[in-house]
mmCIF file of C-alpha atoms in Angstrom:
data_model
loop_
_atom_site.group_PDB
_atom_site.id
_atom_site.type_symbol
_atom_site.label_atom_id
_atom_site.label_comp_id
_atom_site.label_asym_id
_atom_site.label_seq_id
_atom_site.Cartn_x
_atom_site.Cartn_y
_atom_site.Cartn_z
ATOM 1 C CA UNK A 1 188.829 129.090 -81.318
ATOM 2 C CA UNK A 2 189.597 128.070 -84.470
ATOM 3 C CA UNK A 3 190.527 124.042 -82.702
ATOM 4 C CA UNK A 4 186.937 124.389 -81.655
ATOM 5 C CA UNK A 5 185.080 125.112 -85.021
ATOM 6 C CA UNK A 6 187.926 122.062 -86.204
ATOM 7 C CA UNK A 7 186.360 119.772 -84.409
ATOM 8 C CA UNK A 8 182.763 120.340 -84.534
ATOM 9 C CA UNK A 9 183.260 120.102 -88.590
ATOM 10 C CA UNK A 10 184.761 116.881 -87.971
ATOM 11 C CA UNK A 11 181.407 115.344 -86.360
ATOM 12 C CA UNK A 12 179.000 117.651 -88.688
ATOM 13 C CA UNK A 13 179.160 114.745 -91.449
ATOM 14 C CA UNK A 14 178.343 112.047 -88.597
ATOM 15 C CA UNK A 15 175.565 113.703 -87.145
ATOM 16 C CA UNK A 16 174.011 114.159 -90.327
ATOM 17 C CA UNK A 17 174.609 110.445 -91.524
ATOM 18 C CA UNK A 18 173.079 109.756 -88.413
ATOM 19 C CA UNK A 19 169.903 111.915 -88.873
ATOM 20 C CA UNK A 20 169.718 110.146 -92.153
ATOM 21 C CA UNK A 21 169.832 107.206 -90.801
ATOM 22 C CA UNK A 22 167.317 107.478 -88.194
ATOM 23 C CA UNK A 23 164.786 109.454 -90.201
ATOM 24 C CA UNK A 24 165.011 106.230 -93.226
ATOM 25 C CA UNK A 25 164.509 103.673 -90.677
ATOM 26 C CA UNK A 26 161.501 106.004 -89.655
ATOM 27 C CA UNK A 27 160.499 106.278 -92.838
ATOM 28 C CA UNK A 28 160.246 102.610 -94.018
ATOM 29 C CA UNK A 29 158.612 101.959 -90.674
ATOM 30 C CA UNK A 30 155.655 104.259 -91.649
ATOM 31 C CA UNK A 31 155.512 103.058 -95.635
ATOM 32 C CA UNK A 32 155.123 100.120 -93.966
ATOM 33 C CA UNK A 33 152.113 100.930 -91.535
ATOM 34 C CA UNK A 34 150.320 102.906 -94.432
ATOM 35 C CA UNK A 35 150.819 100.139 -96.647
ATOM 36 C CA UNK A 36 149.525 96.731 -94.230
ATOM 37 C CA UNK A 37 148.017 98.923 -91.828
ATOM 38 C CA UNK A 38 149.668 96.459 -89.371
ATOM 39 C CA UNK A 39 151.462 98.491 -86.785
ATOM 40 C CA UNK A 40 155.461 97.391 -87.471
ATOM 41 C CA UNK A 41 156.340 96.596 -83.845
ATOM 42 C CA UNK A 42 153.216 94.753 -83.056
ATOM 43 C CA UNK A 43 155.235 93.322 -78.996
ATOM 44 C CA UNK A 44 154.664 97.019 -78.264
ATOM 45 C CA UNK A 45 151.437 97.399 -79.513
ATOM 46 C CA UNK A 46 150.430 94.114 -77.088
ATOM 47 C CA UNK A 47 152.360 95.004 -74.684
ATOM 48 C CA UNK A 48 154.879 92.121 -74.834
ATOM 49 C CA UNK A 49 151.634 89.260 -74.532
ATOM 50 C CA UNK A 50 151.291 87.923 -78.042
ATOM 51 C CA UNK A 51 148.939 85.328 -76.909
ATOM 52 C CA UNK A 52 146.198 87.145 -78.260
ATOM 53 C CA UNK A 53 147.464 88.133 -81.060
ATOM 54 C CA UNK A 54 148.782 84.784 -81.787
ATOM 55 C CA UNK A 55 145.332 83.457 -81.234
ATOM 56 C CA UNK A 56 143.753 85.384 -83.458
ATOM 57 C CA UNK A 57 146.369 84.498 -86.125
ATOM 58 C CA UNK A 58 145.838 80.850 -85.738
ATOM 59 C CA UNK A 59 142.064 80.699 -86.134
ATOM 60 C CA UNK A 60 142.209 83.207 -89.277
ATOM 61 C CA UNK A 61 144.477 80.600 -91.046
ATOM 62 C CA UNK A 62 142.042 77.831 -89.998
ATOM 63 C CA UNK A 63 139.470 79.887 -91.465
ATOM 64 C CA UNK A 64 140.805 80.600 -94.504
ATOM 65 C CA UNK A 65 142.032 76.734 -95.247
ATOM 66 C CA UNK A 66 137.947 75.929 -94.195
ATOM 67 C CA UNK A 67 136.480 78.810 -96.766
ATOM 68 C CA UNK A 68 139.129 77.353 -99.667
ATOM 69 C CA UNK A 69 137.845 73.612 -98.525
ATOM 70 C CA UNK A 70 133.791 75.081 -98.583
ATOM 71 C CA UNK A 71 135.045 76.831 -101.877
ATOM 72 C CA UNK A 72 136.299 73.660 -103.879
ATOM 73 C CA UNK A 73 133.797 71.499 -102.391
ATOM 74 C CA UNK A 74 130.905 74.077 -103.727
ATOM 75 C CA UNK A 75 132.534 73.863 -107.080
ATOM 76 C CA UNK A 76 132.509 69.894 -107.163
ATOM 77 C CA UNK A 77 128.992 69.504 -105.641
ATOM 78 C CA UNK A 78 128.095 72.144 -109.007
ATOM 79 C CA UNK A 79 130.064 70.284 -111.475
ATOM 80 C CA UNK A 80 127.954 66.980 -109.972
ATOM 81 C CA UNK A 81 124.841 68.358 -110.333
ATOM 82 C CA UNK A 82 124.786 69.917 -113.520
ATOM 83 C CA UNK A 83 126.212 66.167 -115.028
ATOM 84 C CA UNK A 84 123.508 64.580 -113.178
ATOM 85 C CA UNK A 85 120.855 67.171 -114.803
ATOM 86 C CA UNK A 86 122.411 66.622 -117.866
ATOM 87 C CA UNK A 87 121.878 62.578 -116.937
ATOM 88 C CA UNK A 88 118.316 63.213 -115.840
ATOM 89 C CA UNK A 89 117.094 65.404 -119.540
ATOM 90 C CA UNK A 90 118.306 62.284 -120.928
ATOM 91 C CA UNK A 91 116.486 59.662 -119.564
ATOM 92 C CA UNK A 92 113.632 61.426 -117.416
ATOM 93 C CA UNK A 93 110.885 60.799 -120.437
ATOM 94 C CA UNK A 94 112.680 58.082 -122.134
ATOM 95 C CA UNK A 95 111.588 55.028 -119.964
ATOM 96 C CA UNK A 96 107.717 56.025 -120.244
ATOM 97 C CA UNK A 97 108.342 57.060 -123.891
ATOM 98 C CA UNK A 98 110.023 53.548 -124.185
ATOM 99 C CA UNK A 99 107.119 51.552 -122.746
ATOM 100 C CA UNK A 100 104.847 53.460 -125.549
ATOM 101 C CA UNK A 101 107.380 52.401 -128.602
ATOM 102 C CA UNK A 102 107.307 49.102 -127.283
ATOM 103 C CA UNK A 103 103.595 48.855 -128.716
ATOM 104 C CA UNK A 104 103.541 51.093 -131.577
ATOM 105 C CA UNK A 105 106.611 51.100 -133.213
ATOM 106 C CA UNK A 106 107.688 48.078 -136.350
ATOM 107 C CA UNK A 107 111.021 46.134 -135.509
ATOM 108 C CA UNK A 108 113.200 48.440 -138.138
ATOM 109 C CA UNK A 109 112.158 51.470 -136.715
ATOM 110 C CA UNK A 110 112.426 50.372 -133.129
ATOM 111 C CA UNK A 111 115.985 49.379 -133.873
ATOM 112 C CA UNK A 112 116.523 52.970 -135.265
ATOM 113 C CA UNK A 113 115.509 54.020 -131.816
ATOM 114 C CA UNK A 114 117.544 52.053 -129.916
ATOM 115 C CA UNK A 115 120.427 53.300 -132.234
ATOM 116 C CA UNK A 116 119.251 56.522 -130.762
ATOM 117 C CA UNK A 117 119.548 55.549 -127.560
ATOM 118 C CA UNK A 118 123.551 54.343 -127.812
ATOM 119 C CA UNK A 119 124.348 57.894 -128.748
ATOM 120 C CA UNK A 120 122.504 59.341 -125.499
ATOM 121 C CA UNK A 121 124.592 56.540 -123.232
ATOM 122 C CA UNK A 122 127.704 57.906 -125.285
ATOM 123 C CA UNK A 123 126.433 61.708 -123.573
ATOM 124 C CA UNK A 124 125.875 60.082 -120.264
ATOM 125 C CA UNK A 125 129.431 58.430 -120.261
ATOM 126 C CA UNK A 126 131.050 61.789 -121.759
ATOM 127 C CA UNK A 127 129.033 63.783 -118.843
ATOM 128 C CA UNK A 128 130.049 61.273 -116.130
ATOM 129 C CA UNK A 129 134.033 61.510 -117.203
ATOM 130 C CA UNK A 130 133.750 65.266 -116.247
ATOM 131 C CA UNK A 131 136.067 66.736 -114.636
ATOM 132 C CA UNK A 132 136.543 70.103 -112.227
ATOM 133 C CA UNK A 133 140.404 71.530 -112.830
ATOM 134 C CA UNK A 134 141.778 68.047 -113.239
ATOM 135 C CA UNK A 135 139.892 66.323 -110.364
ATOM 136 C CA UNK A 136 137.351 63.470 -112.058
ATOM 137 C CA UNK A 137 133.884 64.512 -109.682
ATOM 138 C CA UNK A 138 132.604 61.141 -110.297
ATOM 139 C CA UNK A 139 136.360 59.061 -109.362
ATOM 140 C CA UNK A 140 135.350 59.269 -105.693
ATOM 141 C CA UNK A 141 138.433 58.858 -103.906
ATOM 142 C CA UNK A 142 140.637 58.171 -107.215
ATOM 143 C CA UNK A 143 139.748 61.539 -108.561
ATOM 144 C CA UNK A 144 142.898 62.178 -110.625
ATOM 145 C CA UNK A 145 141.380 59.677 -113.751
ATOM 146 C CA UNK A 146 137.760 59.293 -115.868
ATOM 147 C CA UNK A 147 135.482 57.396 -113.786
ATOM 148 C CA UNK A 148 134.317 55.061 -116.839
ATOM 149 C CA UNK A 149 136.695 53.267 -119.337
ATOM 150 C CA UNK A 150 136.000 53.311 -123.094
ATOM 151 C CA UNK A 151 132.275 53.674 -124.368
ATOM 152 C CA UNK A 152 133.440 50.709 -126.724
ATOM 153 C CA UNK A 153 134.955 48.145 -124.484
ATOM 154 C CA UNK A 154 131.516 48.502 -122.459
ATOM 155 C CA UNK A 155 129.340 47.459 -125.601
ATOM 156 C CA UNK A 156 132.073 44.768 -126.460
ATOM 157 C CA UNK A 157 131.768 43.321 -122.592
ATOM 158 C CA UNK A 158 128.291 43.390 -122.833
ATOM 159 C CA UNK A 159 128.315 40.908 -125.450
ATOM 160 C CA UNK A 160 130.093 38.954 -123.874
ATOM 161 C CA UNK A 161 128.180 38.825 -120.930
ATOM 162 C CA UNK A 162 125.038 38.319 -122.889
ATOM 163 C CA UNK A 163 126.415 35.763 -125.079
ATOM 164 C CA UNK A 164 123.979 32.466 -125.271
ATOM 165 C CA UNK A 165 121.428 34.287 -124.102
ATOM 166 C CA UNK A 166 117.778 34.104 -126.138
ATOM 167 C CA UNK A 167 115.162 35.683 -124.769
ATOM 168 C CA UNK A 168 114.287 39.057 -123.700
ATOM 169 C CA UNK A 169 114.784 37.938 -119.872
ATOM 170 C CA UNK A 170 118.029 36.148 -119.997
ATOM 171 C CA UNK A 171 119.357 39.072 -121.992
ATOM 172 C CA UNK A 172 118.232 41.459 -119.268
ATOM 173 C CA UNK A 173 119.089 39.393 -116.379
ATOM 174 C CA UNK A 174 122.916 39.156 -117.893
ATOM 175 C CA UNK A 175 123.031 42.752 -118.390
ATOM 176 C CA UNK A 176 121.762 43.494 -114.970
ATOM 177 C CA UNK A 177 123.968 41.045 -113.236
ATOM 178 C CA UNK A 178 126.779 42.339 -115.371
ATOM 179 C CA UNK A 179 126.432 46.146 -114.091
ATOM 180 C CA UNK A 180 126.554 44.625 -110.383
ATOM 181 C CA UNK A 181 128.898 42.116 -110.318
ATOM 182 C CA UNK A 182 130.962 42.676 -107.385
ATOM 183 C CA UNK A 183 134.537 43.638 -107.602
ATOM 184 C CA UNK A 184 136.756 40.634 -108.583
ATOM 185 C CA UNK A 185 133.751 38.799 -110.559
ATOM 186 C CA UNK A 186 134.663 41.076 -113.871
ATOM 187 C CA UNK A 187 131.739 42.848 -114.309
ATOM 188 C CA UNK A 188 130.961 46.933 -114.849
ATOM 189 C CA UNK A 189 133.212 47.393 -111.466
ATOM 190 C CA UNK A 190 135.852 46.031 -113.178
ATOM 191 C CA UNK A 191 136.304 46.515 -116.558
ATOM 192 C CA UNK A 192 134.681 49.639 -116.645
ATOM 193 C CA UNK A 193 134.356 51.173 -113.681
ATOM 194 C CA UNK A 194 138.192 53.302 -112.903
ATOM 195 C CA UNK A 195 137.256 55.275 -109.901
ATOM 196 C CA UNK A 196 137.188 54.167 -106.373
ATOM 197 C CA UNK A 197 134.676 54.087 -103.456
ATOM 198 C CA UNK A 198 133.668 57.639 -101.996
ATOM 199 C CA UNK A 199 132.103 56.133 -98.698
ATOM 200 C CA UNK A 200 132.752 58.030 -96.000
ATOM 201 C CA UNK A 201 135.291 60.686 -97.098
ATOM 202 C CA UNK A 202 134.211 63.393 -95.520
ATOM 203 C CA UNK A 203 136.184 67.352 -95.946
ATOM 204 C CA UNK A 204 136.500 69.875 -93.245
ATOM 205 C CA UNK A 205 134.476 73.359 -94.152
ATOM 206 C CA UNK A 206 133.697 74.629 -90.721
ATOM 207 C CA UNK A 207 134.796 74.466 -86.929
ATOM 208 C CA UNK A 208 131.122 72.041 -86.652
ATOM 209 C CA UNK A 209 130.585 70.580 -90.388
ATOM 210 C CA UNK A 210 131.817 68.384 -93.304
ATOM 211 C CA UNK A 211 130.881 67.419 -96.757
ATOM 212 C CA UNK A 212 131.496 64.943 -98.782
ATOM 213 C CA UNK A 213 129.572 63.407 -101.797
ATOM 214 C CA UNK A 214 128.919 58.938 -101.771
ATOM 215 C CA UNK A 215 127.973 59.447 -105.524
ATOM 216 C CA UNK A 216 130.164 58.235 -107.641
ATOM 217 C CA UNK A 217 129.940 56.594 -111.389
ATOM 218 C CA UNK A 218 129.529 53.164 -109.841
ATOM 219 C CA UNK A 219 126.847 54.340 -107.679
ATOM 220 C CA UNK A 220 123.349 52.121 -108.282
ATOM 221 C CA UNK A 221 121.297 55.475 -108.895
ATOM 222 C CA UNK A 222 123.324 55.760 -112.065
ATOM 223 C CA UNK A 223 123.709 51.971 -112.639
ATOM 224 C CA UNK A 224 120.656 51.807 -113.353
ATOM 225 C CA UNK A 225 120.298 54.571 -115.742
ATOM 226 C CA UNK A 226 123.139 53.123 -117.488
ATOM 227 C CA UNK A 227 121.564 49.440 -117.224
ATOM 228 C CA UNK A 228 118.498 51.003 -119.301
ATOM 229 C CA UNK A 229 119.797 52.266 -121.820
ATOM 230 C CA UNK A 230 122.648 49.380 -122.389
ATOM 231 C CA UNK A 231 120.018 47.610 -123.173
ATOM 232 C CA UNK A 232 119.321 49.734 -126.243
ATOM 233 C CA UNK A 233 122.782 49.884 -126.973
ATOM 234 C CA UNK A 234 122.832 45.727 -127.215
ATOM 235 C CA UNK A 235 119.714 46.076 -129.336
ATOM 236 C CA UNK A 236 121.162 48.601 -131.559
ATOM 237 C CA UNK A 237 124.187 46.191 -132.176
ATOM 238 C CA UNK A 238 122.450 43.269 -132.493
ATOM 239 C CA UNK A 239 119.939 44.251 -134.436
ATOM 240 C CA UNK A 240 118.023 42.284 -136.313
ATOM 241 C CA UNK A 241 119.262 39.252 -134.546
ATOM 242 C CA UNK A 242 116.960 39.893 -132.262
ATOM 243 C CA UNK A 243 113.105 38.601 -133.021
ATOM 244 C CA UNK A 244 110.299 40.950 -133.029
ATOM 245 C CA UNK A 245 108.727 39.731 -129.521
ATOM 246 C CA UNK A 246 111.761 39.942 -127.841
ATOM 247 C CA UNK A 247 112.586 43.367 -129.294
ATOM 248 C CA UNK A 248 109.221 44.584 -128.063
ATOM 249 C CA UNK A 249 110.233 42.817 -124.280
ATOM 250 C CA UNK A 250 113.777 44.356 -124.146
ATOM 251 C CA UNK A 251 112.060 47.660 -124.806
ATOM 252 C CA UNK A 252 109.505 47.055 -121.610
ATOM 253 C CA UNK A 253 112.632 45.919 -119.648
ATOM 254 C CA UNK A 254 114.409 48.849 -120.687
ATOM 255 C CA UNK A 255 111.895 51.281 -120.368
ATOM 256 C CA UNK A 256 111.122 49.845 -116.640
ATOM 257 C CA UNK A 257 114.475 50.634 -115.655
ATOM 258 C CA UNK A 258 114.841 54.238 -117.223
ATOM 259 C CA UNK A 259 111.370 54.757 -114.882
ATOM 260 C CA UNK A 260 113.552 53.587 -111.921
ATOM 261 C CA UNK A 261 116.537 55.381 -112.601
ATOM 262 C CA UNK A 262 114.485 58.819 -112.592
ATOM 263 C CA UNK A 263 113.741 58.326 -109.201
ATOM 264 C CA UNK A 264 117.139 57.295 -107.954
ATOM 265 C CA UNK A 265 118.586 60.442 -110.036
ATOM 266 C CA UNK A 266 116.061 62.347 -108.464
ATOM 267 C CA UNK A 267 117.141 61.707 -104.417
ATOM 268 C CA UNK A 268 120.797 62.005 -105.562
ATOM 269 C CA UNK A 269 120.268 65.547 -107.110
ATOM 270 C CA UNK A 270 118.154 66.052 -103.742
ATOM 271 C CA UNK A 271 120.869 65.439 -101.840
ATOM 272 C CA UNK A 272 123.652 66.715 -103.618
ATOM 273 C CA UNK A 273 121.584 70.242 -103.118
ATOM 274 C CA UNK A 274 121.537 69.521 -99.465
ATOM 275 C CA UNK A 275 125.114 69.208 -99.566
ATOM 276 C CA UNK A 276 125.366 72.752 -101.748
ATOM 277 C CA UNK A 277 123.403 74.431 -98.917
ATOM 278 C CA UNK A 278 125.188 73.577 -96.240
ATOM 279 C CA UNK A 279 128.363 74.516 -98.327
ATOM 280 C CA UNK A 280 126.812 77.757 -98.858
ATOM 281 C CA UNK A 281 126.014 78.359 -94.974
ATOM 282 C CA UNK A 282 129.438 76.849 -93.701
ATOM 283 C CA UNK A 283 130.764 79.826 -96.506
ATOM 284 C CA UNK A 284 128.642 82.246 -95.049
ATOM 285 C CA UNK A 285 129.878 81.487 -91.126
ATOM 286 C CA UNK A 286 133.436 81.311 -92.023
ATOM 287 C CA UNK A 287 132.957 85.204 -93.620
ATOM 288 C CA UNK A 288 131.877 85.984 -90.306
ATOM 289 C CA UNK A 289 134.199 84.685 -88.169
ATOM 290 C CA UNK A 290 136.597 86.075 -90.060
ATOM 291 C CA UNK A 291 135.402 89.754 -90.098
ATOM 292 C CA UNK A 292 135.262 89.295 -86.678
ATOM 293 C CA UNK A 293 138.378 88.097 -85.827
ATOM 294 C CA UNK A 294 139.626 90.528 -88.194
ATOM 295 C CA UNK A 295 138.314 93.499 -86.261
ATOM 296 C CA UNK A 296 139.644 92.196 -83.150
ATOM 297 C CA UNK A 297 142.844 91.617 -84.244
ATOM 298 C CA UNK A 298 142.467 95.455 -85.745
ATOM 299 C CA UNK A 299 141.785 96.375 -82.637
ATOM 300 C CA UNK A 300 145.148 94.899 -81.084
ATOM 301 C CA UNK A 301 147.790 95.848 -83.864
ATOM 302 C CA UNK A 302 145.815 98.027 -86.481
ATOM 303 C CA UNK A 303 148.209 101.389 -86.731
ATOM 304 C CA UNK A 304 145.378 104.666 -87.249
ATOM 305 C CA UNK A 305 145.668 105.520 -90.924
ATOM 306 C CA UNK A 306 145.600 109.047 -90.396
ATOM 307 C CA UNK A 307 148.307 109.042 -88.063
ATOM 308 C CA UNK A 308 150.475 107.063 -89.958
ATOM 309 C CA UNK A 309 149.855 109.285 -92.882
ATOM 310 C CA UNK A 310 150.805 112.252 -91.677
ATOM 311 C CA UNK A 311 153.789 111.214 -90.080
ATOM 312 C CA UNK A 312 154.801 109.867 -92.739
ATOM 313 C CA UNK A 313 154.510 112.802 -94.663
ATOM 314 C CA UNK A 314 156.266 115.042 -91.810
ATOM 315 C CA UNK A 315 159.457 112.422 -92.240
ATOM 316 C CA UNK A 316 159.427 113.068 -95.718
ATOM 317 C CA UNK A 317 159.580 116.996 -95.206
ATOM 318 C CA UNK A 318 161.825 116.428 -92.442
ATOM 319 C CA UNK A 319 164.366 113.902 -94.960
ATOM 320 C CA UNK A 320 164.086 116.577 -97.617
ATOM 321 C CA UNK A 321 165.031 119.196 -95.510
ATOM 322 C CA UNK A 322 168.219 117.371 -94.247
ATOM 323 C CA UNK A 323 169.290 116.636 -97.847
ATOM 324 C CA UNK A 324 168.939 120.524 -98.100
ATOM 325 C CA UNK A 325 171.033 121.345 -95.525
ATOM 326 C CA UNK A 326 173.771 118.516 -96.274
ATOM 327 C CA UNK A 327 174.230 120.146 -100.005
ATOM 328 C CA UNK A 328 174.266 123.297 -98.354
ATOM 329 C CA UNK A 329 177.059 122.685 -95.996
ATOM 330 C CA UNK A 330 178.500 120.738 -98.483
ATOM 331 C CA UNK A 331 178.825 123.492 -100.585
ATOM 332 C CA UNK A 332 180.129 126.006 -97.732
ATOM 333 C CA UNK A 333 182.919 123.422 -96.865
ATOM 334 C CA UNK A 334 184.043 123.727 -100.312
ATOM 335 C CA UNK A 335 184.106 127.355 -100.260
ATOM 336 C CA UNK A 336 185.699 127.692 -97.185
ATOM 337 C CA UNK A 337 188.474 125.051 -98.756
ATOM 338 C CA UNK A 338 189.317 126.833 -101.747
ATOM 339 C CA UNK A 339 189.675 130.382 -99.663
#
């Protein structure tokens, strides 16, 4: 008898490293179903096809790289308009107010004004070189610099450009062919100009739409605000230079394209809104579909809270109680030893 009882105290410790075993394994298997609510063997819960499953998977991590695209491209298209608004309170009454002072105001005091003036185009260049985490919104494609070069090297170009000139007209007309001199003829393009042509770059932000904004600092809607008020900023430097008829023409020609430049501010806000709402519905769709294929995918592999719960609670009981038992017969063997 006493070979018998020998033997079965040999294997007690391996069955109950065993049990220990098996009820830890069970144990981290329903932490881990509490915790993801993801049952752990997720073959089983398919029965072996993970098509489905793998499906589902794919299209969520579309989704979510289309939401973050919608997300980033909602942020930009805010960042554009509120430097374009910012633009627009700038020059939306100046051109009429412009044509007004043209009449009214004495040479000093409309040279005060265009002094003015230069410090709004220094707000419009600072608002234009915004920037959104790094990323210039007005660079187009080159959106890792400031869209416009230095505020001074513009005024110092634009003397240039005007030099020779006379009269109110030729002073204009330089200016004006100055800010659209195409690339490679040294004009705004070139020497101020630092982004790069937006045309056509177009980002993903739902399984059927894109965005993507054309605006950029070199755009002609803000070209000619800019045109406008260089003006001013050439009167402002040249000052007195500049004879009282001619001052009073630059201000009409100035004022004319400030008037313009509302309206070409205008469509550009208009359709950067455009842009924001069909942001704001591709954002809404993707929330959807992803509820959706969140359920389904529930559906497939979600492991039942409550079950897993109490299970889990049950292993824990049942782990205690084996701990309970080892020190027990840990303690009897030791007993039985010493006697």
């Amino acid at each position: 008898m006493s070979s018998f009882s020998s033997i079965g105290d040999l294997t007690r410790p391996h069955q109950l490293r065993l049990g220990q075993y098996t009820l830890k394994a069970k144990l981290n298997r329903l932490t881990q179903e509490v915790t993801t609510g993801i049952k752990s063997d997720i073959a089983k819960a398919v029965g072996g096809d993970l098509s489905e499953i793998s499906h589902i998977d794919s299209r969520l991590k579309i989704l979510t790289t289309l939401q973050q695209n919608a997300s980033e491209a909602g942020i930009r298209l805010e960042a554009m308009q509120l430097a374009l608004g910012q633009v627009q309170s700038l020059t939306d009454d100046l051109g009429p107010k412009l044509l007004v002072e043209a009449e009214n105001l004495e040479p000093s005091d409309l040279i005060l004004r265009a002094q003015d003036v230069e410090q709004s185009l220094r707000q419009v260049f600072n608002a234009l070189n915004g920037n959104v985490g790094g990323h210039y919104v007005f660079s187009g494609t080159r959106n890792d610099r400031a869209p416009l070069g230095g505020f001074e090297t513009m005024l110092s170009e634009l003397k240039t450009a005007v030099a020779g000139a006379t009269t109110a007209a030729d002073i204009t007309k330089k200016i004006d062919a100055w800010f659209d001199a195409p690339a490679g003829e040294g004009g705004f393009t070139d020497l101020i100009y630092q982004g790069a042509d937006a045309k056509g770059q177009q980002v993903p932000i739902s399984s059927e739409h894109h965005t993507g904004s054309r605006l950029t600092a070199n755009s002609p809607e803000l070209r000619d605000a800019l045109k406008g008020m260089a003006i001013m900023a050439y009167i402002a430097s040249a000052g007195q230079t500049i004879d009282a008829t001619n001052l009073r023409e630059l201000f009409t020609e100035a004022g004319g394209l400030l008037i313009k430049a509302t309206t070409g501010l205008t469509s550009a806000r208009a359709e950067l809104g455009q842009q924001q709402a069909r942001v704001t519905q591709a954002q809404a769709r993707n929330a959807a579909e992803v509820t959706s294929f969140s359920i389904a995918r529930n559906a497939l592999i979600g492991a039942d809270p409550f079950e897993a719960a109490t299970a889990l609670k049950e292993t824990e009981a049942s782990i205690e109680s084996l701990y309970i038992l080892t020190n027990r017969l840990s303690r009897l063997s030791l007993t039985e030893h010493l006697s």
